[in-house]
Every structure is written in C-alpha cells, then in structure tokens.
C-alpha cells in the first residue's frame, strides 16, 4: 500500500532533550516536506526537499534540522526542543517532473508536547 | 509577502445545500492545492490545479489565474463532508523554491443532517 509513515504518533518530552521524528514513503517520491499545525495559525512549512541531498527552508525552520540521505526517508530533528515547538507535525511527499508536481500524500501526523 | 486568504473561516450548512469555499492569493502562482482534514484525522489532498476546473464526485475546484482566486464547491452536501478545508499555494516558478508551500487559514465546515 502506498503510504507516508510517520513515527511516533505521540511524543511527550522535556525541554532540551534531542528528538527525531521519522518520515518514510514507499512511493519513490522525489519531494518530501515537513509542516507544523497550530491552532489559529494553521499549517506552516518547516523544511522541504526536492530530492536526495537537496533541502531548503520553509517559513518556520528555526529550531529544526532535516536531512535527506536517501530518497524514502526525511527525518525531522529537534536538537534542543522548547515548549513553543509543541505542535502537530505532518510529513508529506509527492512526485515531481519538469512541468510540475503531483498531489501531496500526507502522513498521519505526530503530536509533540514539550514540557 | 506572499499571502493566502480563505473565506469564510467557518461555514454551517444543512444537508443537501451547495457549498462554496474561497481562496485568494497575492501574487502569481505555479499551482494550488485543496486539502481536507477531518476532526482528529489526517490530511487528504482533494485537488491540485494550475488552471481551469477539476471535478471529482460532488467536489468541484476552479481557479481563475487573472483574478488570483480559487473556489472549492461541494454539491448536495452531506454530514460526512464536515471537515476543515485548506488551500495551499505554490508561489515558486522554478528551482528549489518550487517546493515552498503557503497555506490558507482553513475553513471549518459543519453540515447538519
């Protein structure tokens, strides 16, 4: 089954303790991206990757790191989480071509709480 | 600054009504996505369009490039259509900025039986 898999679904951690949220897709998609969703602010893009070893900042990259060492995986790293990073996080992927991009496929989300 | 505005923010309808959700953006775009998010659920892509009109079942999406405006229509609405509808715009024309997405605030739709 074609899917985007995020782990974990729920995570409670403390300020400053490094964590990684994993994202994996089995559709051979070139494009992958991370978003956070907050009440009143909606969805905002954190980082995206057009292909392996190619990453770029979205609108809210501060406090986050990403890497794209292989096509299927795009982990989101919080080196020193803070309470303002408490949020619902989504990963998404799509295929791309010279003329555009296909519809997005989203993971099920990761609800992160930083105390 | 590239902006995306959705209206209305909240919409309540009776089952069977025709529904329209609007999305306006500030500058020229490469593509526009319509997304659906059910309460407590994940996000599903409904449409991606760069011109004209697309239809899938009871859902219709249109875009007017000159007016910088898109609409999502739901015909014969049903309580299961109750969800948050989000438009997302890709402003980049090429290069790595092609992957940057800007989202509207979302429209909360409630359809009563």
mmCIF file of C-alpha atoms in Angstrom:
data_model
loop_
_atom_site.group_PDB
_atom_site.id
_atom_site.type_symbol
_atom_site.label_atom_id
_atom_site.label_comp_id
_atom_site.label_asym_id
_atom_site.label_seq_id
_atom_site.Cartn_x
_atom_site.Cartn_y
_atom_site.Cartn_z
ATOM 1 C CA UNK A 1 0.000 0.000 0.000
ATOM 2 C CA UNK A 2 1.300 3.436 -0.977
ATOM 3 C CA UNK A 3 1.795 5.463 2.155
ATOM 4 C CA UNK A 4 3.738 8.021 4.138
ATOM 5 C CA UNK A 5 4.637 6.718 7.591
ATOM 6 C CA UNK A 6 5.457 8.990 10.477
ATOM 7 C CA UNK A 7 6.717 7.880 13.867
ATOM 8 C CA UNK A 8 5.936 8.297 16.633
ATOM 9 C CA UNK A 9 2.249 9.336 16.595
ATOM 10 C CA UNK A 10 2.525 10.882 20.056
ATOM 11 C CA UNK A 11 5.588 12.145 21.865
ATOM 12 C CA UNK A 12 5.972 13.903 25.204
ATOM 13 C CA UNK A 13 9.431 15.170 26.041
ATOM 14 C CA UNK A 14 11.240 17.738 28.137
ATOM 15 C CA UNK A 15 12.958 20.940 27.130
ATOM 16 C CA UNK A 16 16.411 20.411 25.671
ATOM 17 C CA UNK A 17 16.238 16.658 25.080
ATOM 18 C CA UNK A 18 17.102 15.972 21.445
ATOM 19 C CA UNK A 19 14.494 14.074 19.457
ATOM 20 C CA UNK A 20 13.887 12.820 15.934
ATOM 21 C CA UNK A 21 10.559 12.333 14.197
ATOM 22 C CA UNK A 22 10.865 9.910 11.313
ATOM 23 C CA UNK A 23 9.095 10.069 7.965
ATOM 24 C CA UNK A 24 9.262 7.387 5.320
ATOM 25 C CA UNK A 25 7.470 6.960 1.983
ATOM 26 C CA UNK A 26 7.271 3.926 -0.269
ATOM 27 C CA UNK A 27 6.206 5.681 -3.488
ATOM 28 C CA UNK A 28 9.664 6.663 -4.773
ATOM 29 C CA UNK A 29 8.685 10.335 -4.474
ATOM 30 C CA UNK A 30 11.315 12.993 -5.052
ATOM 31 C CA UNK A 31 9.622 15.701 -2.973
ATOM 32 C CA UNK A 32 9.213 15.488 0.808
ATOM 33 C CA UNK A 33 8.277 18.172 3.286
ATOM 34 C CA UNK A 34 7.540 18.858 6.945
ATOM 35 C CA UNK A 35 4.738 21.058 8.344
ATOM 36 C CA UNK A 36 3.524 22.076 11.746
ATOM 37 C CA UNK A 37 -0.093 22.845 12.568
ATOM 38 C CA UNK A 38 -1.071 25.145 15.423
ATOM 39 C CA UNK A 39 -4.499 26.459 16.486
ATOM 40 C CA UNK A 40 -5.117 29.870 14.984
ATOM 41 C CA UNK A 41 -2.018 29.673 12.791
ATOM 42 C CA UNK A 42 -2.929 26.777 10.533
ATOM 43 C CA UNK A 43 -0.333 24.782 8.636
ATOM 44 C CA UNK A 44 3.144 26.173 8.145
ATOM 45 C CA UNK A 45 6.008 24.649 6.223
ATOM 46 C CA UNK A 46 9.203 23.892 8.161
ATOM 47 C CA UNK A 47 11.574 22.369 5.586
ATOM 48 C CA UNK A 48 11.265 20.648 2.242
ATOM 49 C CA UNK A 49 13.429 18.531 -0.015
ATOM 50 C CA UNK A 50 13.219 18.390 -3.793
ATOM 51 C CA UNK A 51 15.415 15.280 -3.946
ATOM 52 C CA UNK A 52 18.221 13.414 -2.182
ATOM 53 C CA UNK A 53 20.763 15.803 -0.612
ATOM 54 C CA UNK A 54 18.637 18.837 -1.616
ATOM 55 C CA UNK A 55 16.845 20.589 1.243
ATOM 56 C CA UNK A 56 15.505 24.098 1.712
ATOM 57 C CA UNK A 57 13.858 26.189 4.386
ATOM 58 C CA UNK A 58 10.140 26.771 4.596
ATOM 59 C CA UNK A 59 8.503 29.551 6.572
ATOM 60 C CA UNK A 60 9.371 28.370 10.107
ATOM 61 C CA UNK A 61 12.718 26.498 10.052
ATOM 62 C CA UNK A 62 14.154 27.888 13.305
ATOM 63 C CA UNK A 63 14.893 25.173 15.857
ATOM 64 C CA UNK A 64 14.631 22.314 13.355
ATOM 65 C CA UNK A 65 17.050 20.301 11.230
ATOM 66 C CA UNK A 66 16.429 17.864 8.411
ATOM 67 C CA UNK A 67 18.466 15.524 6.269
ATOM 68 C CA UNK A 68 17.736 13.641 3.058
ATOM 69 C CA UNK A 69 20.374 10.965 2.704
ATOM 70 C CA UNK A 70 18.112 8.556 0.871
ATOM 71 C CA UNK A 71 15.009 9.034 -1.194
ATOM 72 C CA UNK A 72 12.497 7.311 1.059
ATOM 73 C CA UNK A 73 13.385 8.963 4.399
ATOM 74 C CA UNK A 74 13.183 12.558 5.594
ATOM 75 C CA UNK A 75 13.650 12.789 9.384
ATOM 76 C CA UNK A 76 12.875 15.951 11.364
ATOM 77 C CA UNK A 77 15.377 16.656 14.126
ATOM 78 C CA UNK A 78 14.846 18.910 17.119
ATOM 79 C CA UNK A 79 18.297 19.363 18.659
ATOM 80 C CA UNK A 80 17.057 21.230 21.739
ATOM 81 C CA UNK A 81 13.261 21.239 21.866
ATOM 82 C CA UNK A 82 11.453 24.103 23.551
ATOM 83 C CA UNK A 83 7.807 24.416 24.667
ATOM 84 C CA UNK A 84 6.990 26.637 21.657
ATOM 85 C CA UNK A 85 7.650 23.604 19.468
ATOM 86 C CA UNK A 86 4.661 21.825 20.979
ATOM 87 C CA UNK A 87 2.556 21.204 17.915
ATOM 88 C CA UNK A 88 1.038 18.716 15.489
ATOM 89 C CA UNK A 89 3.558 17.791 12.807
ATOM 90 C CA UNK A 90 2.861 16.386 9.352
ATOM 91 C CA UNK A 91 5.167 14.957 6.746
ATOM 92 C CA UNK A 92 4.145 14.852 3.080
ATOM 93 C CA UNK A 93 5.552 13.638 -0.209
ATOM 94 C CA UNK A 94 4.836 13.880 -3.916
ATOM 95 C CA UNK A 95 6.448 13.129 -7.209
ATOM 96 C CA UNK A 96 7.788 15.918 -9.374
ATOM 97 C CA UNK A 97 8.571 16.449 -13.011
ATOM 98 C CA UNK A 98 9.864 19.316 -15.098
ATOM 99 C CA UNK A 99 6.402 20.760 -15.523
ATOM 100 C CA UNK A 100 5.063 20.481 -12.019
ATOM 101 C CA UNK A 101 4.249 18.348 -9.029
ATOM 102 C CA UNK A 102 1.695 15.663 -8.249
ATOM 103 C CA UNK A 103 -0.828 15.887 -5.375
ATOM 104 C CA UNK A 104 0.584 15.613 -1.871
ATOM 105 C CA UNK A 105 0.424 12.449 0.233
ATOM 106 C CA UNK A 106 0.399 13.145 3.965
ATOM 107 C CA UNK A 107 1.465 11.073 6.925
ATOM 108 C CA UNK A 108 -0.913 10.621 9.874
ATOM 109 C CA UNK A 109 0.753 13.264 11.992
ATOM 110 C CA UNK A 110 2.884 13.380 15.139
ATOM 111 C CA UNK A 111 1.571 15.199 18.184
ATOM 112 C CA UNK A 112 4.561 16.559 20.104
ATOM 113 C CA UNK A 113 4.398 18.035 23.580
ATOM 114 C CA UNK A 114 7.490 19.696 25.054
ATOM 115 C CA UNK A 115 7.290 20.443 28.783
ATOM 116 C CA UNK B 1 4.946 38.913 1.329
ATOM 117 C CA UNK B 2 3.113 36.091 -0.438
ATOM 118 C CA UNK B 3 -0.255 35.618 1.239
ATOM 119 C CA UNK B 4 -3.179 33.233 1.004
ATOM 120 C CA UNK B 5 -6.616 34.184 2.327
ATOM 121 C CA UNK B 6 -9.540 31.810 2.739
ATOM 122 C CA UNK B 7 -13.179 32.656 3.322
ATOM 123 C CA UNK B 8 -15.304 32.025 5.170
ATOM 124 C CA UNK B 9 -13.431 30.844 8.268
ATOM 125 C CA UNK B 10 -16.497 28.964 9.499
ATOM 126 C CA UNK B 11 -19.393 27.617 7.471
ATOM 127 C CA UNK B 12 -22.510 25.839 8.659
ATOM 128 C CA UNK B 13 -24.890 24.200 6.195
ATOM 129 C CA UNK B 14 -27.873 21.894 6.066
ATOM 130 C CA UNK B 15 -27.565 18.578 4.319
ATOM 131 C CA UNK B 16 -28.149 18.947 0.602
ATOM 132 C CA UNK B 17 -27.000 22.563 0.329
ATOM 133 C CA UNK B 18 -24.490 23.788 -2.254
ATOM 134 C CA UNK B 19 -21.302 24.985 -0.574
ATOM 135 C CA UNK B 20 -18.567 27.322 -1.776
ATOM 136 C CA UNK B 21 -15.220 27.955 -0.094
ATOM 137 C CA UNK B 22 -12.957 30.654 -1.477
ATOM 138 C CA UNK B 23 -9.190 31.104 -1.634
ATOM 139 C CA UNK B 24 -7.411 34.274 -2.790
ATOM 140 C CA UNK B 25 -3.694 34.807 -3.145
ATOM 141 C CA UNK B 26 -1.494 37.825 -3.566
ATOM 142 C CA UNK B 27 0.818 37.080 -6.498
ATOM 143 C CA UNK B 28 1.103 34.691 -9.426
ATOM 144 C CA UNK B 29 1.346 31.014 -8.595
ATOM 145 C CA UNK B 30 2.532 27.728 -10.074
ATOM 146 C CA UNK B 31 -0.172 25.545 -8.544
ATOM 147 C CA UNK B 32 -2.887 25.469 -5.892
ATOM 148 C CA UNK B 33 -3.879 22.527 -3.698
ATOM 149 C CA UNK B 34 -7.165 21.900 -1.917
ATOM 150 C CA UNK B 35 -6.828 19.716 1.183
ATOM 151 C CA UNK B 36 -9.350 18.121 3.553
ATOM 152 C CA UNK B 37 -8.787 17.397 7.231
ATOM 153 C CA UNK B 38 -11.408 15.550 9.282
ATOM 154 C CA UNK B 39 -11.561 16.156 13.050
ATOM 155 C CA UNK B 40 -8.734 14.289 14.723
ATOM 156 C CA UNK B 41 -7.714 12.905 11.377
ATOM 157 C CA UNK B 42 -5.029 13.211 8.811
ATOM 158 C CA UNK B 43 -4.879 15.406 5.738
ATOM 159 C CA UNK B 44 -6.042 14.288 2.325
ATOM 160 C CA UNK B 45 -5.318 16.008 -0.974
ATOM 161 C CA UNK B 46 -8.544 16.720 -2.883
ATOM 162 C CA UNK B 47 -7.284 18.635 -5.903
ATOM 163 C CA UNK B 48 -4.183 20.156 -7.388
ATOM 164 C CA UNK B 49 -4.745 22.653 -10.171
ATOM 165 C CA UNK B 50 -2.946 25.388 -12.051
ATOM 166 C CA UNK B 51 -5.736 26.419 -14.420
ATOM 167 C CA UNK B 52 -9.382 25.772 -15.267
ATOM 168 C CA UNK B 53 -11.585 23.369 -13.375
ATOM 169 C CA UNK B 54 -11.471 19.874 -11.901
ATOM 170 C CA UNK B 55 -14.302 17.644 -10.696
ATOM 171 C CA UNK B 56 -14.329 14.578 -8.512
ATOM 172 C CA UNK B 57 -17.699 13.217 -7.466
ATOM 173 C CA UNK B 58 -19.582 16.003 -5.683
ATOM 174 C CA UNK B 59 -16.495 18.200 -5.406
ATOM 175 C CA UNK B 60 -15.533 20.828 -7.963
ATOM 176 C CA UNK B 61 -12.470 23.075 -7.854
ATOM 177 C CA UNK B 62 -11.969 26.090 -10.083
ATOM 178 C CA UNK B 63 -9.173 28.582 -10.432
ATOM 179 C CA UNK B 64 -9.032 31.999 -12.100
ATOM 180 C CA UNK B 65 -5.404 32.907 -12.668
ATOM 181 C CA UNK B 66 -6.113 36.501 -13.701
ATOM 182 C CA UNK B 67 -8.188 37.208 -10.585
ATOM 183 C CA UNK B 68 -5.834 35.190 -8.325
ATOM 184 C CA UNK B 69 -8.759 33.269 -6.899
ATOM 185 C CA UNK B 70 -9.865 29.663 -6.483
ATOM 186 C CA UNK B 71 -13.114 28.140 -5.264
ATOM 187 C CA UNK B 72 -13.998 24.728 -3.895
ATOM 188 C CA UNK B 73 -17.629 23.739 -4.396
ATOM 189 C CA UNK B 74 -19.481 20.873 -2.760
ATOM 190 C CA UNK B 75 -22.775 19.897 -4.331
ATOM 191 C CA UNK B 76 -25.502 18.095 -2.356
ATOM 192 C CA UNK B 77 -23.537 18.430 0.893
ATOM 193 C CA UNK B 78 -23.625 15.607 3.444
ATOM 194 C CA UNK B 79 -22.698 15.440 7.139
ATOM 195 C CA UNK B 80 -19.632 13.369 6.233
ATOM 196 C CA UNK B 81 -18.326 16.434 4.361
ATOM 197 C CA UNK B 82 -17.858 18.120 7.751
ATOM 198 C CA UNK B 83 -14.141 18.843 7.936
ATOM 199 C CA UNK B 84 -11.569 21.591 7.657
ATOM 200 C CA UNK B 85 -10.786 22.579 4.064
ATOM 201 C CA UNK B 86 -7.411 24.137 3.402
ATOM 202 C CA UNK B 87 -5.970 25.729 0.306
ATOM 203 C CA UNK B 88 -2.212 25.722 -0.243
ATOM 204 C CA UNK B 89 -0.363 27.665 -2.884
ATOM 205 C CA UNK B 90 2.972 27.103 -4.551
ATOM 206 C CA UNK B 91 4.346 30.521 -5.452
ATOM 207 C CA UNK B 92 7.739 29.408 -6.758
ATOM 208 C CA UNK B 93 8.216 29.325 -10.512
ATOM 209 C CA UNK B 94 11.285 27.153 -10.613
ATOM 210 C CA UNK B 95 14.418 25.984 -8.872
ATOM 211 C CA UNK B 96 14.275 24.844 -5.286
ATOM 212 C CA UNK B 97 11.644 27.495 -4.380
ATOM 213 C CA UNK B 98 9.269 25.319 -6.382
ATOM 214 C CA UNK B 99 8.754 23.227 -3.275
ATOM 215 C CA UNK B 100 7.673 26.024 -0.957
ATOM 216 C CA UNK B 101 4.003 25.969 0.036
ATOM 217 C CA UNK B 102 1.948 28.686 1.735
ATOM 218 C CA UNK B 103 -1.338 27.741 3.375
ATOM 219 C CA UNK B 104 -4.639 29.485 3.951
ATOM 220 C CA UNK B 105 -6.062 29.541 7.487
ATOM 221 C CA UNK B 106 -8.578 26.828 6.707
ATOM 222 C CA UNK B 107 -12.388 26.788 6.553
ATOM 223 C CA UNK B 108 -14.265 24.776 9.176
ATOM 224 C CA UNK B 109 -17.328 23.243 7.500
ATOM 225 C CA UNK B 110 -20.150 21.706 9.506
ATOM 226 C CA UNK B 111 -23.029 20.044 7.660
ATOM 227 C CA UNK B 112 -26.105 19.242 9.754
ATOM 228 C CA UNK B 113 -28.497 16.416 8.863
#
